């Protein structure tokens, strides 16, 4: 017994075809939206690609761009089929491929759902990518004369000012690396010699941060050097004083920014998926309502449209049986090839 049967006359079939046709072209716009979101996200990632540990972060925007292009093509084709369904002679040419197209649409809808899920779960690998990328970027902050790294200082400074953050996890991350280039250090000075000799790596470490960590809203002039030395500044105690540098780490700030973008895109992709499912169901009713005409030669005769030719349980059983038959056929072919190889 067919599932969700609906009776149609000519007027209802025409109205159905027109409605689904309109929805398909609206879905084309939705495909353009997904494509645009993928391009926007890719551009946002490329702005700070130096701070990413690998290129895998571009996997999601590439998927969105691909799905957007596929959505535009699939929906344009579906719209054409619905338009031609108003003329039985034109619709006849689409009948041989329509079943295959509907199956392809269901697979595409499943891929859209997976894409939406990716938007929500890709936040986890992005967190590790940002952590490692920022760590390496901070190490190269001082290398303003090194080809390939000369823009890292500018990139980090602009990022810290834009996102109001400092360091990887917090501002103290800058204490653990040398971020001042050797060309600006006076190696004859006692302070420089003492700092370099105080650690096994021979780095010039200090309890200071770059200027881009300073909070311009602070009423006190920025204290970015000797931040842990209470005697170096008047009326200052770094344990209790409200520091005038950004306390938030840049990994958390960037993750929050990109995570917000991905969550928004994921929600929009889910809405697009709902629209795609709706047009796929609509096309199924258009196809079945034209295939079950009481009198195929009389276009005004009544017909029945349905979602599935059988119940869900029977349809699932048929699919499993077909899959098993295909598996047995493949095994028989492999056995035949082995037998031929043995004889030869």
Short mmCIF file of C-alpha atoms in Angstrom, two decimals:
data_model
loop_
_atom_site.label_atom_id
_atom_site.label_comp_id
_atom_site.label_asym_id
_atom_site.label_seq_id
_atom_site.Cartn_x
_atom_site.Cartn_y
_atom_site.Cartn_z
CA UNK A 1 0.00 0.00 0.00
CA UNK A 2 1.33 3.43 -1.01
CA UNK A 3 2.35 5.96 1.66
CA UNK A 4 0.63 9.37 2.00
CA UNK A 5 -1.66 9.07 -1.03
CA UNK A 6 -3.18 12.30 -2.38
CA UNK A 7 -5.82 12.48 -5.12
CA UNK A 8 -5.27 14.98 -7.94
CA UNK A 9 -7.30 16.42 -10.79
CA UNK A 10 -5.90 18.61 -13.56
CA UNK A 11 -6.28 21.83 -11.59
CA UNK A 12 -4.48 20.41 -8.54
CA UNK A 13 -1.68 18.94 -10.67
CA UNK A 14 -1.09 22.30 -12.36
CA UNK A 15 -1.08 24.11 -9.04
CA UNK A 16 1.33 21.53 -7.58
CA UNK A 17 3.72 21.82 -10.53
CA UNK A 18 3.69 25.63 -10.37
CA UNK A 19 4.27 25.65 -6.61
CA UNK A 20 7.16 23.17 -6.79
CA UNK A 21 8.62 25.09 -9.77
CA UNK A 22 8.61 28.29 -7.70
CA UNK A 23 10.14 26.47 -4.73
CA UNK A 24 12.90 25.05 -6.94
CA UNK A 25 13.97 28.49 -8.11
CA UNK A 26 13.85 29.71 -4.53
CA UNK A 27 16.11 26.73 -3.74
CA UNK A 28 18.50 27.92 -6.48
CA UNK A 29 18.82 31.18 -4.50
CA UNK A 30 19.41 29.09 -1.37
CA UNK A 31 22.22 27.28 -3.23
CA UNK A 32 23.75 30.65 -4.11
CA UNK A 33 23.52 31.55 -0.41
CA UNK A 34 25.42 28.39 0.60
CA UNK A 35 28.03 29.13 -2.07
CA UNK A 36 28.38 32.72 -0.83
CA UNK A 37 28.72 31.59 2.78
CA UNK A 38 31.48 29.16 1.77
CA UNK A 39 33.36 31.92 -0.09
CA UNK A 40 32.94 34.34 2.82
CA UNK A 41 34.22 31.78 5.34
CA UNK A 42 37.17 30.90 3.11
CA UNK A 43 38.13 34.58 2.80
CA UNK A 44 37.89 35.05 6.57
CA UNK A 45 40.18 32.06 7.13
CA UNK A 46 42.68 33.23 4.51
CA UNK A 47 42.96 36.61 6.24
CA UNK A 48 44.73 34.85 9.10
CA UNK A 49 46.09 31.79 7.29
CA UNK A 50 49.54 32.49 8.79
CA UNK A 51 48.04 31.69 12.19
CA UNK A 52 46.63 28.34 11.08
CA UNK A 53 48.75 25.25 11.64
CA UNK A 54 47.60 23.52 8.42
CA UNK A 55 45.39 23.86 5.36
CA UNK A 56 42.76 21.43 6.68
CA UNK A 57 40.87 24.40 8.11
CA UNK A 58 39.79 25.20 4.52
CA UNK A 59 38.05 21.83 4.18
CA UNK A 60 34.70 23.14 5.45
CA UNK A 61 34.49 26.23 3.19
CA UNK A 62 35.50 24.07 0.21
CA UNK A 63 32.66 21.66 1.06
CA UNK A 64 30.21 24.56 1.34
CA UNK A 65 31.29 25.95 -2.04
CA UNK A 66 30.88 22.51 -3.66
CA UNK A 67 27.47 21.93 -2.09
CA UNK A 68 26.34 25.40 -3.13
CA UNK A 69 27.32 24.78 -6.75
CA UNK A 70 25.61 21.37 -6.73
CA UNK A 71 22.47 22.88 -5.20
CA UNK A 72 22.28 25.49 -7.97
CA UNK A 73 22.61 22.84 -10.70
CA UNK A 74 20.25 20.30 -9.13
CA UNK A 75 17.53 22.84 -8.38
CA UNK A 76 17.75 24.44 -11.81
CA UNK A 77 17.26 20.99 -13.37
CA UNK A 78 14.36 20.23 -11.01
CA UNK A 79 12.73 23.54 -11.88
CA UNK A 80 12.97 22.73 -15.58
CA UNK A 81 11.35 19.31 -15.01
CA UNK A 82 8.46 20.89 -13.07
CA UNK A 83 7.96 23.49 -15.80
CA UNK A 84 7.84 20.80 -18.50
CA UNK A 85 5.42 18.71 -16.42
CA UNK A 86 2.68 21.15 -17.45
CA UNK A 87 3.05 19.77 -20.98
CA UNK A 88 2.82 15.92 -21.13
CA UNK A 89 4.74 15.76 -24.42
CA UNK A 90 7.69 17.67 -22.93
CA UNK A 91 7.52 15.80 -19.62
CA UNK A 92 7.79 12.43 -21.38
CA UNK A 93 11.49 13.00 -22.17
CA UNK A 94 12.29 13.33 -18.46
CA UNK A 95 10.51 10.15 -17.32
CA UNK A 96 13.45 7.76 -17.92
CA UNK A 97 15.83 9.80 -15.73
CA UNK A 98 13.42 11.09 -13.11
CA UNK A 99 13.72 8.12 -10.70
CA UNK A 100 17.50 8.33 -10.79
CA UNK A 101 17.33 12.08 -10.27
CA UNK A 102 15.08 11.68 -7.21
CA UNK A 103 17.51 9.15 -5.69
CA UNK A 104 20.37 11.58 -6.36
CA UNK A 105 18.35 14.33 -4.64
CA UNK A 106 17.93 12.16 -1.53
CA UNK A 107 21.67 11.47 -1.43
CA UNK A 108 22.33 15.20 -1.86
CA UNK A 109 19.97 16.01 1.01
CA UNK A 110 21.83 13.54 3.23
CA UNK A 111 25.12 15.24 2.28
CA UNK A 112 23.62 18.62 3.17
CA UNK A 113 22.78 17.32 6.64
CA UNK A 114 26.36 16.06 7.03
CA UNK A 115 27.64 19.47 5.90
CA UNK A 116 25.51 21.18 8.56
CA UNK A 117 26.86 18.78 11.20
CA UNK A 118 30.41 19.54 10.05
CA UNK A 119 29.77 23.23 10.67
CA UNK A 120 29.02 22.44 14.31
CA UNK A 121 31.76 19.87 15.01
CA UNK A 122 34.67 21.45 13.07
CA UNK A 123 35.09 23.82 16.01
CA UNK A 124 37.05 21.06 17.80
CA UNK A 125 39.87 20.57 15.25
CA UNK A 126 39.92 24.34 14.64
CA UNK A 127 40.77 24.83 18.31
CA UNK A 128 43.93 22.72 18.00
CA UNK A 129 44.84 24.32 14.66
CA UNK A 130 44.62 27.80 16.17
CA UNK A 131 46.53 26.81 19.31
CA UNK A 132 49.50 25.45 17.33
CA UNK A 133 49.35 28.17 14.69
CA UNK A 134 49.34 30.99 17.25
CA UNK A 135 52.17 29.34 19.17
CA UNK A 136 54.34 29.22 16.04
CA UNK A 137 53.26 32.70 14.98
CA UNK A 138 54.36 34.19 18.29
CA UNK A 139 57.78 32.53 17.90
CA UNK A 140 58.19 34.25 14.52
CA UNK A 141 56.97 37.66 15.78
CA UNK A 142 60.54 38.98 16.00
CA UNK A 143 61.62 37.71 12.55
CA UNK A 144 60.78 40.92 10.67
CA UNK A 145 63.84 40.48 8.44
CA UNK A 146 63.23 36.82 7.58
CA UNK A 147 61.61 36.14 4.17
CA UNK A 148 58.23 34.46 4.59
CA UNK A 149 57.89 35.65 8.19
CA UNK A 150 58.36 39.41 7.83
CA UNK A 151 54.60 40.06 8.02
CA UNK A 152 53.98 37.95 11.11
CA UNK A 153 54.50 40.87 13.51
CA UNK A 154 51.99 43.00 11.62
CA UNK A 155 49.49 40.13 11.44
CA UNK A 156 49.68 39.42 15.17
CA UNK A 157 49.53 43.08 16.19
CA UNK A 158 46.47 43.74 14.02
CA UNK A 159 44.79 40.59 15.31
CA UNK A 160 45.40 41.44 18.97
CA UNK A 161 44.02 44.95 18.47
CA UNK A 162 41.01 43.80 16.43
CA UNK A 163 39.98 40.95 18.74
CA UNK A 164 41.12 42.65 21.96
CA UNK A 165 43.23 39.70 23.03
CA UNK A 166 46.80 38.98 24.07
CA UNK A 167 48.92 35.86 23.63
CA UNK A 168 47.72 32.35 22.92
CA UNK A 169 45.99 31.44 26.21
CA UNK A 170 46.72 34.76 27.96
CA UNK A 171 49.22 37.63 28.10
CA UNK A 172 51.78 35.55 30.05
CA UNK A 173 52.51 33.50 26.91
CA UNK A 174 54.67 36.42 25.74
CA UNK A 175 56.87 35.99 28.84
CA UNK A 176 58.00 32.55 27.60
CA UNK A 177 59.38 33.57 24.20
CA UNK A 178 61.77 36.15 22.81
CA UNK A 179 59.61 38.55 20.81
CA UNK A 180 62.18 41.35 20.40
CA UNK A 181 64.58 40.94 17.47
CA UNK A 182 68.31 40.68 18.25
CA UNK A 183 68.96 43.66 15.99
CA UNK A 184 67.28 45.88 18.59
CA UNK A 185 69.21 44.50 21.56
CA UNK A 186 72.41 46.03 22.95
CA UNK A 187 74.43 42.93 23.78
CA UNK A 188 76.99 45.04 25.64
CA UNK A 189 74.36 46.07 28.21
CA UNK A 190 74.42 44.19 31.52
CA UNK A 191 70.62 43.71 31.60
CA UNK A 192 70.62 42.07 28.17
CA UNK A 193 73.52 39.77 29.12
CA UNK A 194 71.82 38.78 32.37
CA UNK A 195 68.49 37.98 30.71
CA UNK A 196 70.11 35.94 27.93
CA UNK A 197 72.27 34.07 30.41
CA UNK A 198 69.35 33.34 32.74
CA UNK A 199 67.84 30.62 30.48
CA UNK A 200 69.32 27.56 28.77
CA UNK A 201 68.01 28.55 25.32
CA UNK A 202 69.94 31.83 25.32
CA UNK A 203 66.81 33.87 24.60
CA UNK A 204 66.05 37.40 25.70
CA UNK A 205 63.01 36.75 27.88
CA UNK A 206 61.18 39.44 29.80
CA UNK A 207 57.94 40.04 31.61
CA UNK A 208 56.55 42.27 28.89
CA UNK A 209 54.10 42.17 26.00
CA UNK A 210 53.85 43.91 22.59
CA UNK A 211 52.08 47.28 22.42
CA UNK A 212 49.09 45.67 20.67
CA UNK A 213 48.15 44.00 23.95
CA UNK A 214 47.43 47.37 25.57
CA UNK A 215 43.85 48.27 26.41
CA UNK A 216 43.25 51.86 25.22
CA UNK A 217 40.25 52.18 27.56
CA UNK A 218 42.49 51.97 30.63
CA UNK A 219 42.89 55.34 32.43
CA UNK A 220 46.50 54.52 33.32
CA UNK A 221 49.29 54.65 30.70
CA UNK A 222 49.96 51.15 29.45
CA UNK A 223 52.34 49.07 31.54
CA UNK A 224 53.72 46.58 29.02
CA UNK A 225 57.24 46.11 30.40
CA UNK A 226 58.34 44.78 33.80
CA UNK A 227 54.74 43.80 34.41
CA UNK A 228 55.59 41.59 37.40
CA UNK A 229 58.00 44.09 39.01
CA UNK A 230 55.99 46.13 41.51
CA UNK A 231 58.92 48.46 42.29
CA UNK A 232 59.32 49.49 38.66
CA UNK A 233 56.04 51.41 38.63
CA UNK A 234 54.51 53.88 41.06
CA UNK A 235 51.55 52.63 43.12
CA UNK A 236 51.49 49.31 41.34
CA UNK A 237 50.87 45.72 42.45
CA UNK A 238 50.51 43.22 39.62
CA UNK A 239 48.73 40.74 41.91
CA UNK A 240 45.88 43.09 42.74
CA UNK A 241 46.10 45.81 40.10
CA UNK A 242 43.66 45.71 37.21
CA UNK A 243 46.16 45.24 34.39
CA UNK A 244 45.72 47.54 31.40
CA UNK A 245 46.43 44.82 28.85
CA UNK A 246 43.91 42.44 27.32
CA UNK A 247 43.44 39.41 29.54
CA UNK A 248 41.65 37.24 27.00
CA UNK A 249 43.76 34.82 24.97
CA UNK A 250 43.65 35.12 21.18
CA UNK A 251 42.89 31.43 20.69
CA UNK A 252 39.67 31.81 22.64
CA UNK A 253 38.82 35.06 20.84
CA UNK A 254 39.40 33.61 17.34
CA UNK A 255 37.64 30.37 18.23
CA UNK A 256 34.63 32.35 19.43
CA UNK A 257 34.62 34.41 16.22
CA UNK A 258 35.00 31.51 13.79
CA UNK A 259 32.75 29.29 15.93
CA UNK A 260 29.99 31.89 15.69
CA UNK A 261 30.35 31.98 11.92
CA UNK A 262 30.24 28.17 11.67
CA UNK A 263 27.19 27.90 13.94
CA UNK A 264 25.33 30.48 11.85
CA UNK A 265 26.27 28.73 8.61
CA UNK A 266 25.27 25.36 10.08
CA UNK A 267 21.82 26.67 11.03
CA UNK A 268 21.33 28.19 7.56
CA UNK A 269 22.42 24.95 5.87
CA UNK A 270 19.85 23.05 7.94
CA UNK A 271 17.15 25.48 6.72
CA UNK A 272 18.33 24.96 3.15
CA UNK A 273 18.17 21.19 3.73
CA UNK A 274 14.54 21.49 4.84
CA UNK A 275 13.76 23.38 1.63
CA UNK A 276 15.58 20.75 -0.45
CA UNK A 277 13.62 17.94 1.22
CA UNK A 278 10.38 19.84 0.52
CA UNK A 279 11.11 20.26 -3.20
CA UNK A 280 12.22 16.63 -3.50
CA UNK A 281 8.90 15.50 -1.97
CA UNK A 282 7.06 17.92 -4.26
CA UNK A 283 8.76 16.52 -7.36
CA UNK A 284 7.94 12.98 -6.21
CA UNK A 285 4.24 13.94 -6.07
CA UNK A 286 4.47 15.60 -9.49
CA UNK A 287 6.01 12.45 -10.96
CA UNK A 288 3.59 9.96 -9.35
CA UNK A 289 0.49 12.09 -10.05
CA UNK A 290 1.35 12.08 -13.76
CA UNK A 291 2.31 8.40 -13.79
CA UNK A 292 -1.00 7.21 -12.31
CA UNK A 293 -3.47 8.96 -14.61
CA UNK A 294 -6.72 6.99 -14.80
CA UNK A 295 -6.67 7.58 -18.57
CA UNK A 296 -3.17 8.41 -19.82
CA UNK A 297 -4.60 9.79 -23.04
CA UNK A 298 -6.89 12.19 -21.15
CA UNK A 299 -4.82 14.80 -19.30
CA UNK A 300 -7.89 15.97 -17.37
CA UNK A 301 -8.49 12.57 -15.77
CA UNK A 302 -7.89 12.06 -12.06
CA UNK A 303 -4.76 10.50 -10.59
CA UNK A 304 -3.06 9.67 -7.30
CA UNK A 305 0.23 10.97 -6.01
CA UNK A 306 2.16 9.32 -3.20
CA UNK A 307 5.40 9.68 -1.29
CA UNK A 308 6.37 6.00 -1.38
CA UNK A 309 4.92 3.21 -3.50
CA UNK A 310 4.98 0.92 -0.44
CA UNK A 311 5.07 1.39 3.31
CA UNK A 312 8.30 2.46 5.00
CA UNK A 313 8.90 -1.07 6.31
CA UNK A 314 8.33 -2.69 2.91
CA UNK A 315 10.51 -0.09 1.17
CA UNK A 316 13.33 -0.66 3.66
CA UNK A 317 13.02 -4.44 3.21
CA UNK A 318 13.23 -4.06 -0.59
CA UNK A 319 16.31 -1.85 -0.33
CA UNK A 320 18.08 -4.36 1.93
CA UNK A 321 17.16 -7.21 -0.40
CA UNK A 322 18.54 -5.31 -3.39
CA UNK A 323 21.76 -4.55 -1.51
CA UNK A 324 22.17 -8.24 -0.59
CA UNK A 325 21.54 -9.27 -4.20
CA UNK A 326 24.16 -6.80 -5.38
CA UNK A 327 26.62 -8.17 -2.81
CA UNK A 328 26.03 -11.77 -3.90
CA UNK A 329 26.42 -10.77 -7.54
CA UNK A 330 29.76 -9.16 -6.80
CA UNK A 331 30.97 -12.32 -4.98
CA UNK A 332 29.90 -14.52 -7.90
CA UNK A 333 31.83 -12.30 -10.32
CA UNK A 334 34.94 -12.45 -8.10
CA UNK A 335 34.65 -16.26 -7.87
CA UNK A 336 34.34 -16.53 -11.66
CA UNK A 337 37.45 -14.39 -12.18
CA UNK A 338 39.45 -16.54 -9.72
CA UNK A 339 38.32 -19.71 -11.50
CA UNK A 340 39.43 -18.35 -14.87
CA UNK A 341 42.76 -17.35 -13.38
CA UNK A 342 43.26 -20.89 -11.94
CA UNK A 343 42.48 -22.59 -15.27
CA UNK A 344 44.82 -20.35 -17.16
#
